[in-house]
Every structure is written in structure tokens, then in C-alpha cells.
XYZ file of C-alpha atoms in Angstrom:
231
model
C -2.399 8.824 -6.822
C -5.863 9.060 -6.260
C -8.765 11.294 -7.489
C -10.455 11.700 -4.306
C -9.010 12.166 -0.757
C -11.514 9.601 0.731
C -10.466 6.780 -1.640
C -6.613 7.532 -0.495
C -7.892 7.630 3.115
C -9.462 4.267 2.593
C -6.283 2.710 1.103
C -4.430 4.077 3.909
C -6.800 2.298 6.199
C -6.478 -0.813 4.765
C -2.403 -0.823 5.119
C -2.614 0.296 8.577
C -5.163 -2.934 9.378
C -2.902 -4.917 7.139
C 0.055 -4.369 9.130
C -1.689 -4.840 12.605
C -2.693 -8.145 11.287
C 0.656 -9.211 10.110
C 1.967 -8.620 13.522
C -0.726 -10.766 15.125
C 0.284 -13.451 12.274
C -3.036 -13.036 10.740
C -1.858 -11.592 7.375
C -4.712 -10.916 4.765
C -4.575 -13.389 2.007
C -3.329 -11.074 -0.528
C -0.007 -11.497 -2.214
C 1.736 -8.343 -1.133
C 0.465 -8.853 2.424
C 1.719 -12.385 2.361
C 5.110 -11.808 1.282
C 5.429 -8.711 3.741
C 4.471 -11.033 6.818
C 7.184 -13.639 5.532
C 9.639 -10.501 5.431
C 8.629 -9.435 9.090
C 8.897 -12.928 10.473
C 12.216 -13.545 8.629
C 14.157 -10.316 9.541
C 12.078 -9.264 12.716
C 11.227 -5.854 11.065
C 9.955 -3.000 13.563
C 6.289 -2.364 12.970
C 6.716 1.386 13.896
C 8.504 2.003 10.705
C 5.822 0.681 8.747
C 2.964 2.524 10.696
C 5.018 5.972 10.524
C 5.022 5.585 6.716
C 1.628 5.230 6.310
C 0.767 7.969 8.641
C 2.850 10.628 6.975
C 1.520 9.427 3.601
C -2.007 9.792 4.989
C -1.159 13.436 6.073
C 0.248 13.948 2.309
C -3.405 13.457 1.065
C -4.119 16.996 1.822
C -2.347 17.887 -1.285
C -0.325 21.376 -0.248
C 2.965 22.984 -0.439
C 5.271 22.121 2.553
C 4.955 25.223 4.960
C 9.128 25.453 5.446
C 12.091 23.103 4.847
C 11.796 21.493 8.256
C 8.248 20.442 7.316
C 9.649 18.538 4.222
C 12.595 17.242 6.109
C 10.257 15.809 8.649
C 8.007 14.222 5.946
C 11.207 12.771 4.271
C 12.298 11.392 7.638
C 8.968 9.718 8.318
C 8.869 8.206 4.823
C 12.090 7.818 3.156
C 14.398 7.188 6.288
C 11.675 4.827 7.778
C 12.154 2.727 4.739
C 15.864 2.774 4.954
C 15.803 1.768 8.594
C 13.431 -1.294 7.424
C 16.264 -1.965 4.739
C 19.166 -2.021 7.609
C 17.010 -4.506 9.580
C 16.712 -6.851 6.517
C 20.571 -6.753 5.840
C 20.760 -7.345 9.598
C 22.464 -4.266 10.413
C 22.098 -2.781 14.041
C 24.141 0.244 14.227
C 23.615 3.493 15.861
C 25.999 5.379 12.874
C 24.073 3.419 10.296
C 20.986 4.843 11.585
C 22.216 8.146 11.705
C 23.370 7.889 8.135
C 19.997 6.337 7.176
C 18.156 9.664 8.796
C 20.105 12.066 6.632
C 20.110 9.853 3.356
C 16.423 9.573 3.841
C 15.896 13.476 4.192
C 18.429 14.115 1.245
C 16.020 11.729 -0.843
C 12.960 13.478 0.177
C 14.321 16.966 -0.582
C 15.623 15.900 -3.973
C 12.754 14.010 -4.960
C 10.381 17.185 -4.056
C 12.837 19.130 -6.315
C 13.134 16.676 -9.411
C 9.402 16.392 -9.378
C 8.848 20.148 -9.629
C 8.608 20.221 -13.485
C 6.056 17.261 -13.505
C 3.957 18.842 -10.681
C 4.128 22.392 -12.453
C 2.730 21.021 -15.503
C -0.408 19.872 -13.328
C -0.482 23.493 -11.653
C 0.821 22.051 -8.572
C 3.751 23.502 -6.325
C 5.040 21.701 -3.298
C 8.246 23.288 -2.589
C 8.895 24.964 0.864
C 6.621 28.171 0.994
C 9.532 29.852 3.507
C 12.299 29.708 0.928
C 9.734 30.822 -1.961
C 8.450 33.687 0.078
C 12.455 34.618 1.048
C 13.210 34.857 -2.928
C 9.773 36.672 -3.548
C 9.177 33.450 -5.963
C 5.327 32.806 -6.374
C 3.747 29.450 -7.123
C 2.875 30.971 -10.466
C 6.356 31.469 -11.357
C 6.712 27.604 -10.922
C 3.671 26.894 -12.744
C 4.524 28.913 -15.542
C 8.061 27.205 -15.556
C 9.772 30.689 -15.357
C 13.689 30.427 -14.890
C 14.602 33.994 -13.461
C 17.173 34.411 -10.981
C 14.903 34.532 -7.949
C 13.428 30.682 -9.085
C 16.894 29.495 -9.250
C 17.676 30.940 -6.013
C 14.889 28.796 -4.420
C 16.086 25.873 -5.994
C 19.698 26.481 -5.108
C 18.789 26.686 -1.183
C 16.851 23.429 -1.400
C 19.612 21.827 -3.388
C 22.160 22.839 -0.900
C 20.119 21.261 1.989
C 19.960 18.069 0.496
C 23.745 18.409 -0.301
C 24.401 19.073 3.425
C 22.392 15.921 4.382
C 24.472 13.808 1.953
C 27.476 15.409 3.568
C 26.235 14.411 7.158
C 25.323 11.009 6.197
C 29.079 10.365 4.853
C 30.614 11.762 8.005
C 29.573 8.483 9.597
C 30.882 6.437 6.878
C 33.985 5.005 8.761
C 32.067 3.768 11.617
C 29.033 2.182 9.223
C 29.175 -1.735 8.695
C 30.100 -2.598 5.221
C 27.027 -4.789 5.263
C 24.910 -1.396 5.168
C 26.131 -0.215 1.985
C 23.358 -1.777 -0.250
C 20.665 0.060 1.635
C 22.515 3.171 0.833
C 23.360 2.925 -2.857
C 20.448 5.697 -3.846
C 23.192 8.335 -2.951
C 24.515 7.590 -6.446
C 21.267 8.933 -8.023
C 21.087 11.686 -5.595
C 24.468 12.988 -6.001
C 24.152 12.940 -9.874
C 20.953 15.130 -9.817
C 22.447 17.486 -7.574
C 25.564 17.731 -9.923
C 23.397 18.072 -12.800
C 21.260 20.659 -11.324
C 24.255 22.469 -10.215
C 25.827 22.469 -13.820
C 22.288 23.732 -15.121
C 22.816 26.762 -12.818
C 20.014 25.836 -10.749
C 17.330 25.837 -13.588
C 15.008 23.298 -12.505
C 13.213 23.137 -15.886
C 16.297 22.841 -17.846
C 16.180 19.933 -20.513
C 19.346 18.447 -19.456
C 17.490 17.337 -16.105
C 14.916 15.399 -17.828
C 17.340 12.991 -19.408
C 18.868 9.827 -17.864
C 22.431 9.419 -17.012
C 23.564 6.513 -18.956
C 26.507 6.018 -16.809
C 24.479 5.365 -13.594
C 24.413 1.620 -13.654
C 28.254 1.731 -13.889
C 28.597 4.210 -11.074
C 25.976 1.624 -8.861
C 28.425 -1.323 -9.601
C 31.400 0.576 -8.505
C 29.865 1.991 -5.368
C 28.579 -1.590 -4.649
C 31.883 -3.288 -5.477
C 33.714 -0.814 -2.944
C 31.102 -1.023 -0.357
C 30.866 2.660 0.091
C 28.220 5.329 -0.228
């Protein structure tokens, strides 16, 4: 969250330099970088995942809508999925099926986050939803900025939510081959599933008041999923 792009670029450059120095065992004497250095040494974390997240966030400073759903998925892969790959390494999981699941869960996370943040962004006259889907349903950015709830706006939300659901289904198709040790990294599927179910019940009205409320059962659902070691 920066007021000027230049400030954001300076922060990103700081983290690029910090990551390079961490992997040369010359971590800057700053609390976060010191702890990150310890995590890298302990779990042999891959530098590429850190740099990929930083580079993608740097592109995001352009503050524009995604041109299409593929661009949103690519952004999600490079940010959310990269973080999941690091979590798997922290858990000591090296499994190609777990990696595939992480890729799809990360994409689902990114897509849902874009949807869930729409009311917040709209209140600040910002729209980041994929332009190709908006054009397909003749929904303008002004429709979202004005929080309109017509059918064409709901159709946009339906298409985007459906894509997130598809990624969750793909991720779960690998579950029989994913080690139980990977389950803690994938607990976020509980929150994703909850939001997708609630937006469906709201008939894909992304501005419905019910979507701004927290589900008090989420902690219990997280506990049960953790106990079952499933996602």
C-alpha cells in the first residue's frame, strides 16, 4: 500500500537486494530478514520462489485491471502458489502431486481474493476484475464502481467464481497422492470453499451484505480439516 509507484519500487528493490544477501549469508541486520535467513538455512528454501513473488508484486504496482482471466491466474501462480511452494519446503514435503495441488490452490486463492476485494476496491473507484469477462457480459467498470447488482454483473462474478472452483477441484484430484504432511499448507482451502459457497447462495451478487460477514464456524472447520489431514 503506497501513495506513489516510485516508493513501491524502492521497497521491492530493497527486498530483491535483501533476498540476494540472505542467500550469500549476509542478511541485513533487520528483524524480518534475520528470521528469513534462519528459515532459509533451516529448510533450504528455494530463492526462485521469493524472487518470483517480488517481481510479480512489482508489476502489480501499475495499478490496472487484469486483461484476461489467464493474466489473473498467472499473477496468482507467481504470488500465491510461490508462497505455497515455500510452505511445502518448510514442511519438508517434496512431492510432484503436492506441487500440482499447490499450483491450483494458489490460483484459486488469487482469483477468490480478487473477487472478495471487489467491494473494497469499488469504494475506492478501482476495478481489477478480468476485462475479457467484463466485456463478454457487457459490464463496465462503472457498473462495479457504482456497486450495481444487475444480471450482467452477476454473470461476471459467476464466471470468475467458477474458475476458482475448477482450480479447487483440480487440486483435490491429487489428494490421494499428496502426503499428509502437506495438509497444513493447504488449510486455506477451507476459507476459499466457504466464500465460494456464500457467493453462490447470494446468487453471485458480490456486493451482498452477507459476504461482508465472517463465518463463525471457520475455526471449527479448520480444526476438523487439520485433524483429518485433508484439504
